[in-house]
Amino acid sequence: MLNSQPSQPTSELSSQAASQTVSAAVAKLYDTYPFPPEPLLDAPPPGFNWRWNWLAAYNFCTEQKPVKQNIRILDAGCGTGVGTEYLVYLNPQAQVVGIDLSAGALVLAKERCQKSGVAADSATSRVEFHHLSLYDADQLEGEFDLINCVGVLHHLPDPIRGIQSLAKKLAPGGTD
């Protein structure tokens, strides 16, 4: 009996299996040792980093002032939410979405944003979190004006596929 479904090449199947194995190992590592291990504070985040500020990041990339401030930001590989917290705090008109492979790190990210006050109740919060791989960013609704992805791509078995997945979510005129 012939199989009516076209089969995938063996190399593609083994590549997918390797990718899933590596992703599972990375998730286990960060569930055990959430990163970054910054303390949870009952105050806004201290200091300033230009890359987390839409106006500064956009100007750095384009040498222009952005036209809009009510933007969507994706924090891809948000970990324990240190960067996410800054993204919400430094961009008061933005909606911020954090994704990470580690469910344990996401628990801390949510707690961090609640404790510092950047995430109010769920009805008015400007931040949300999803347990997703960068490879699955296409599952998120809409596009993003700014994509923050720090210390993540080098963990992927196929970093090019990861950046391509994120690039598909970047709005025209956005920055990553």
PDB file of C-alpha atoms in Angstrom:
ATOM      1  CA  MET A   1       0.000   0.000   0.000  1.00  0.00           C
ATOM      2  CA  LEU A   2       1.358   3.405  -0.954  1.00  0.00           C
ATOM      3  CA  ASN A   3       1.415   6.312   1.445  1.00  0.00           C
ATOM      4  CA  SER A   4      -0.512   9.213  -0.088  1.00  0.00           C
ATOM      5  CA  GLN A   5       1.251  11.753   2.145  1.00  0.00           C
ATOM      6  CA  PRO A   6       4.552  13.098   0.861  1.00  0.00           C
ATOM      7  CA  SER A   7       7.296  12.170   3.271  1.00  0.00           C
ATOM      8  CA  GLN A   8       9.758  14.622   4.744  1.00  0.00           C
ATOM      9  CA  PRO A   9      13.410  14.054   3.981  1.00  0.00           C
ATOM     10  CA  THR A  10      15.230  12.191   6.741  1.00  0.00           C
ATOM     11  CA  SER A  11      17.628  15.104   7.283  1.00  0.00           C
ATOM     12  CA  GLU A  12      14.712  17.492   7.905  1.00  0.00           C
ATOM     13  CA  LEU A  13      13.146  15.079  10.404  1.00  0.00           C
ATOM     14  CA  SER A  14      16.429  14.605  12.262  1.00  0.00           C
ATOM     15  CA  SER A  15      16.946  18.393  12.285  1.00  0.00           C
ATOM     16  CA  GLN A  16      13.488  18.900  13.817  1.00  0.00           C
ATOM     17  CA  ALA A  17      14.150  16.189  16.411  1.00  0.00           C
ATOM     18  CA  ALA A  18      17.493  17.772  17.300  1.00  0.00           C
ATOM     19  CA  SER A  19      15.830  21.177  17.574  1.00  0.00           C
ATOM     20  CA  GLN A  20      13.156  19.815  19.925  1.00  0.00           C
ATOM     21  CA  THR A  21      15.802  18.050  22.035  1.00  0.00           C
ATOM     22  CA  VAL A  22      17.893  21.207  22.373  1.00  0.00           C
ATOM     23  CA  SER A  23      14.829  23.348  23.117  1.00  0.00           C
ATOM     24  CA  ALA A  24      13.739  20.916  25.839  1.00  0.00           C
ATOM     25  CA  ALA A  25      17.227  20.971  27.367  1.00  0.00           C
ATOM     26  CA  VAL A  26      17.356  24.784  27.317  1.00  0.00           C
ATOM     27  CA  ALA A  27      13.875  25.001  28.874  1.00  0.00           C
ATOM     28  CA  LYS A  28      14.935  22.570  31.627  1.00  0.00           C
ATOM     29  CA  LEU A  29      18.101  24.592  32.308  1.00  0.00           C
ATOM     30  CA  TYR A  30      16.185  27.859  32.697  1.00  0.00           C
ATOM     31  CA  ASP A  31      13.368  26.239  34.683  1.00  0.00           C
ATOM     32  CA  THR A  32      16.059  25.087  37.127  1.00  0.00           C
ATOM     33  CA  TYR A  33      18.153  28.280  37.008  1.00  0.00           C
ATOM     34  CA  PRO A  34      15.889  31.177  35.906  1.00  0.00           C
ATOM     35  CA  PHE A  35      17.807  34.003  34.259  1.00  0.00           C
ATOM     36  CA  PRO A  36      18.593  36.743  34.912  1.00  0.00           C
ATOM     37  CA  PRO A  37      18.581  36.145  38.679  1.00  0.00           C
ATOM     38  CA  GLU A  38      17.883  39.772  39.586  1.00  0.00           C
ATOM     39  CA  PRO A  39      16.035  40.497  42.854  1.00  0.00           C
ATOM     40  CA  LEU A  40      12.310  41.227  42.767  1.00  0.00           C
ATOM     41  CA  LEU A  41      11.725  44.822  43.895  1.00  0.00           C
ATOM     42  CA  ASP A  42       8.687  46.650  45.255  1.00  0.00           C
ATOM     43  CA  ALA A  43       9.596  49.694  43.149  1.00  0.00           C
ATOM     44  CA  PRO A  44      10.079  50.724  39.533  1.00  0.00           C
ATOM     45  CA  PRO A  45      13.229  49.344  37.906  1.00  0.00           C
ATOM     46  CA  PRO A  46      16.403  51.312  38.698  1.00  0.00           C
ATOM     47  CA  GLY A  47      18.507  53.064  36.072  1.00  0.00           C
ATOM     48  CA  PHE A  48      18.040  53.469  32.353  1.00  0.00           C
ATOM     49  CA  ASN A  49      19.105  51.502  29.293  1.00  0.00           C
ATOM     50  CA  TRP A  50      18.572  53.146  25.900  1.00  0.00           C
ATOM     51  CA  ARG A  51      17.801  49.871  24.122  1.00  0.00           C
ATOM     52  CA  TRP A  52      14.649  49.461  26.206  1.00  0.00           C
ATOM     53  CA  ASN A  53      13.360  52.931  25.316  1.00  0.00           C
ATOM     54  CA  TRP A  54      11.432  53.146  22.023  1.00  0.00           C
ATOM     55  CA  LEU A  55      12.403  56.749  21.296  1.00  0.00           C
ATOM     56  CA  ALA A  56      16.136  56.103  21.835  1.00  0.00           C
ATOM     57  CA  ALA A  57      16.191  52.726  20.048  1.00  0.00           C
ATOM     58  CA  TYR A  58      14.238  54.011  17.046  1.00  0.00           C
ATOM     59  CA  ASN A  59      16.438  57.096  16.780  1.00  0.00           C
ATOM     60  CA  PHE A  60      19.586  54.956  17.033  1.00  0.00           C
ATOM     61  CA  CYS A  61      18.414  52.661  14.214  1.00  0.00           C
ATOM     62  CA  THR A  62      16.892  55.272  11.892  1.00  0.00           C
ATOM     63  CA  GLU A  63      18.346  58.644  12.965  1.00  0.00           C
ATOM     64  CA  GLN A  64      14.757  59.889  13.122  1.00  0.00           C
ATOM     65  CA  LYS A  65      12.159  60.490  15.794  1.00  0.00           C
ATOM     66  CA  PRO A  66       9.365  57.893  15.792  1.00  0.00           C
ATOM     67  CA  VAL A  67       5.977  59.125  14.637  1.00  0.00           C
ATOM     68  CA  LYS A  68       3.998  57.100  17.168  1.00  0.00           C
ATOM     69  CA  GLN A  69       4.426  56.150  20.811  1.00  0.00           C
ATOM     70  CA  ASN A  70       1.476  53.745  21.207  1.00  0.00           C
ATOM     71  CA  ILE A  71       3.432  50.746  19.983  1.00  0.00           C
ATOM     72  CA  ARG A  72       3.637  46.994  20.502  1.00  0.00           C
ATOM     73  CA  ILE A  73       6.884  45.559  21.848  1.00  0.00           C
ATOM     74  CA  LEU A  74       7.924  41.899  21.838  1.00  0.00           C
ATOM     75  CA  ASP A  75      10.471  40.777  24.431  1.00  0.00           C
ATOM     76  CA  ALA A  76      11.575  37.517  22.814  1.00  0.00           C
ATOM     77  CA  GLY A  77      13.237  35.236  25.340  1.00  0.00           C
ATOM     78  CA  CYS A  78      12.204  37.470  28.247  1.00  0.00           C
ATOM     79  CA  GLY A  79      13.424  35.093  30.957  1.00  0.00           C
ATOM     80  CA  THR A  80      12.614  36.429  34.426  1.00  0.00           C
ATOM     81  CA  GLY A  81      11.293  39.690  32.979  1.00  0.00           C
ATOM     82  CA  VAL A  82      14.095  42.119  33.857  1.00  0.00           C
ATOM     83  CA  GLY A  83      14.089  43.605  30.351  1.00  0.00           C
ATOM     84  CA  THR A  84      10.312  43.301  30.093  1.00  0.00           C
ATOM     85  CA  GLU A  85       9.870  45.361  33.243  1.00  0.00           C
ATOM     86  CA  TYR A  86      12.078  48.113  31.797  1.00  0.00           C
ATOM     87  CA  LEU A  87      10.260  47.970  28.447  1.00  0.00           C
ATOM     88  CA  VAL A  88       6.914  48.559  30.187  1.00  0.00           C
ATOM     89  CA  TYR A  89       8.291  51.242  32.511  1.00  0.00           C
ATOM     90  CA  LEU A  90      10.253  53.216  29.898  1.00  0.00           C
ATOM     91  CA  ASN A  91       7.520  53.081  27.230  1.00  0.00           C
ATOM     92  CA  PRO A  92       4.361  54.244  29.023  1.00  0.00           C
ATOM     93  CA  GLN A  93       2.138  54.065  25.924  1.00  0.00           C
ATOM     94  CA  ALA A  94       3.340  50.650  24.749  1.00  0.00           C
ATOM     95  CA  GLN A  95       1.770  47.212  24.980  1.00  0.00           C
ATOM     96  CA  VAL A  96       4.536  44.707  25.837  1.00  0.00           C
ATOM     97  CA  VAL A  97       4.462  40.959  25.179  1.00  0.00           C
ATOM     98  CA  GLY A  98       7.082  38.664  26.692  1.00  0.00           C
ATOM     99  CA  ILE A  99       7.705  35.121  25.448  1.00  0.00           C
ATOM    100  CA  ASP A 100      10.021  32.489  26.845  1.00  0.00           C
ATOM    101  CA  LEU A 101      10.673  28.776  26.629  1.00  0.00           C
ATOM    102  CA  SER A 102      10.932  28.458  30.423  1.00  0.00           C
ATOM    103  CA  ALA A 103       7.655  28.287  32.327  1.00  0.00           C
ATOM    104  CA  GLY A 104       9.572  28.771  35.588  1.00  0.00           C
ATOM    105  CA  ALA A 105      11.195  31.991  34.386  1.00  0.00           C
ATOM    106  CA  LEU A 106       7.800  33.296  33.233  1.00  0.00           C
ATOM    107  CA  VAL A 107       6.384  32.838  36.746  1.00  0.00           C
ATOM    108  CA  LEU A 108       9.152  35.129  38.030  1.00  0.00           C
ATOM    109  CA  ALA A 109       8.625  37.586  35.150  1.00  0.00           C
ATOM    110  CA  LYS A 110       4.941  37.962  36.029  1.00  0.00           C
ATOM    111  CA  GLU A 111       5.756  38.331  39.732  1.00  0.00           C
ATOM    112  CA  ARG A 112       8.473  40.915  38.968  1.00  0.00           C
ATOM    113  CA  CYS A 113       6.085  43.084  36.945  1.00  0.00           C
ATOM    114  CA  GLN A 114       3.351  42.793  39.586  1.00  0.00           C
ATOM    115  CA  LYS A 115       5.681  43.657  42.500  1.00  0.00           C
ATOM    116  CA  SER A 116       7.267  46.664  40.809  1.00  0.00           C
ATOM    117  CA  GLY A 117       3.886  48.064  39.818  1.00  0.00           C
ATOM    118  CA  VAL A 118       4.367  48.026  36.048  1.00  0.00           C
ATOM    119  CA  ALA A 119       1.630  45.402  35.732  1.00  0.00           C
ATOM    120  CA  ALA A 120      -1.636  46.389  37.321  1.00  0.00           C
ATOM    121  CA  ASP A 121      -4.665  44.126  37.260  1.00  0.00           C
ATOM    122  CA  SER A 122      -5.248  42.062  34.146  1.00  0.00           C
ATOM    123  CA  ALA A 123      -7.868  44.472  32.780  1.00  0.00           C
ATOM    124  CA  THR A 124      -5.485  47.450  32.647  1.00  0.00           C
ATOM    125  CA  SER A 125      -2.101  45.755  32.372  1.00  0.00           C
ATOM    126  CA  ARG A 126       0.124  46.707  29.448  1.00  0.00           C
ATOM    127  CA  VAL A 127       2.170  43.518  29.714  1.00  0.00           C
ATOM    128  CA  GLU A 128       1.364  39.895  28.967  1.00  0.00           C
ATOM    129  CA  PHE A 129       3.426  36.725  28.902  1.00  0.00           C
ATOM    130  CA  HIS A 130       3.306  33.592  26.760  1.00  0.00           C
ATOM    131  CA  HIS A 131       5.100  30.271  27.134  1.00  0.00           C
ATOM    132  CA  LEU A 132       6.472  30.055  23.581  1.00  0.00           C
ATOM    133  CA  SER A 133       9.643  29.318  21.677  1.00  0.00           C
ATOM    134  CA  LEU A 134      11.003  31.992  19.341  1.00  0.00           C
ATOM    135  CA  TYR A 135      10.265  29.505  16.580  1.00  0.00           C
ATOM    136  CA  ASP A 136       6.564  29.791  17.478  1.00  0.00           C
ATOM    137  CA  ALA A 137       6.341  33.599  17.505  1.00  0.00           C
ATOM    138  CA  ASP A 138       3.900  33.334  14.587  1.00  0.00           C
ATOM    139  CA  GLN A 139       1.287  32.169  17.129  1.00  0.00           C
ATOM    140  CA  LEU A 140       1.179  35.688  18.569  1.00  0.00           C
ATOM    141  CA  GLU A 141      -1.440  38.062  17.198  1.00  0.00           C
ATOM    142  CA  GLY A 142      -0.359  41.052  15.155  1.00  0.00           C
ATOM    143  CA  GLU A 143       2.987  42.685  14.489  1.00  0.00           C
ATOM    144  CA  PHE A 144       5.452  44.455  16.751  1.00  0.00           C
ATOM    145  CA  ASP A 145       7.124  47.837  16.339  1.00  0.00           C
ATOM    146  CA  LEU A 146      10.096  46.878  18.506  1.00  0.00           C
ATOM    147  CA  ILE A 147      11.499  43.408  19.122  1.00  0.00           C
ATOM    148  CA  ASN A 148      13.947  42.981  21.995  1.00  0.00           C
ATOM    149  CA  CYS A 149      15.893  39.715  21.886  1.00  0.00           C
ATOM    150  CA  VAL A 150      19.011  39.599  24.064  1.00  0.00           C
ATOM    151  CA  GLY A 151      21.043  36.529  25.001  1.00  0.00           C
ATOM    152  CA  VAL A 152      18.696  34.094  23.289  1.00  0.00           C
ATOM    153  CA  LEU A 153      19.588  33.340  19.673  1.00  0.00           C
ATOM    154  CA  HIS A 154      22.864  31.612  20.537  1.00  0.00           C
ATOM    155  CA  HIS A 155      20.889  28.971  22.475  1.00  0.00           C
ATOM    156  CA  LEU A 156      18.923  27.936  19.392  1.00  0.00           C
ATOM    157  CA  PRO A 157      19.958  24.969  17.257  1.00  0.00           C
ATOM    158  CA  ASP A 158      19.035  27.117  14.242  1.00  0.00           C
ATOM    159  CA  PRO A 159      19.550  30.815  15.117  1.00  0.00           C
ATOM    160  CA  ILE A 160      18.774  31.905  11.560  1.00  0.00           C
ATOM    161  CA  ARG A 161      15.358  30.253  11.783  1.00  0.00           C
ATOM    162  CA  GLY A 162      14.829  32.049  15.103  1.00  0.00           C
ATOM    163  CA  ILE A 163      15.629  35.491  13.709  1.00  0.00           C
ATOM    164  CA  GLN A 164      13.517  34.790  10.624  1.00  0.00           C
ATOM    165  CA  SER A 165      10.594  33.860  12.872  1.00  0.00           C
ATOM    166  CA  LEU A 166      10.950  37.161  14.720  1.00  0.00           C
ATOM    167  CA  ALA A 167      11.426  39.176  11.526  1.00  0.00           C
ATOM    168  CA  LYS A 168       8.029  37.949  10.303  1.00  0.00           C
ATOM    169  CA  LYS A 169       6.457  39.619  13.357  1.00  0.00           C
ATOM    170  CA  LEU A 170       8.192  42.973  12.845  1.00  0.00           C
ATOM    171  CA  ALA A 171       5.879  45.739  11.649  1.00  0.00           C
ATOM    172  CA  PRO A 172       6.949  47.812   8.645  1.00  0.00           C
ATOM    173  CA  GLY A 173       9.208  50.556   9.974  1.00  0.00           C
ATOM    174  CA  GLY A 174       9.880  48.666  13.207  1.00  0.00           C
ATOM    175  CA  THR A 175      13.250  47.879  14.790  1.00  0.00           C
ATOM    176  CA  ASP A 176      14.840  44.699  16.101  1.00  0.00           C
TER     177      ASP A 176
END
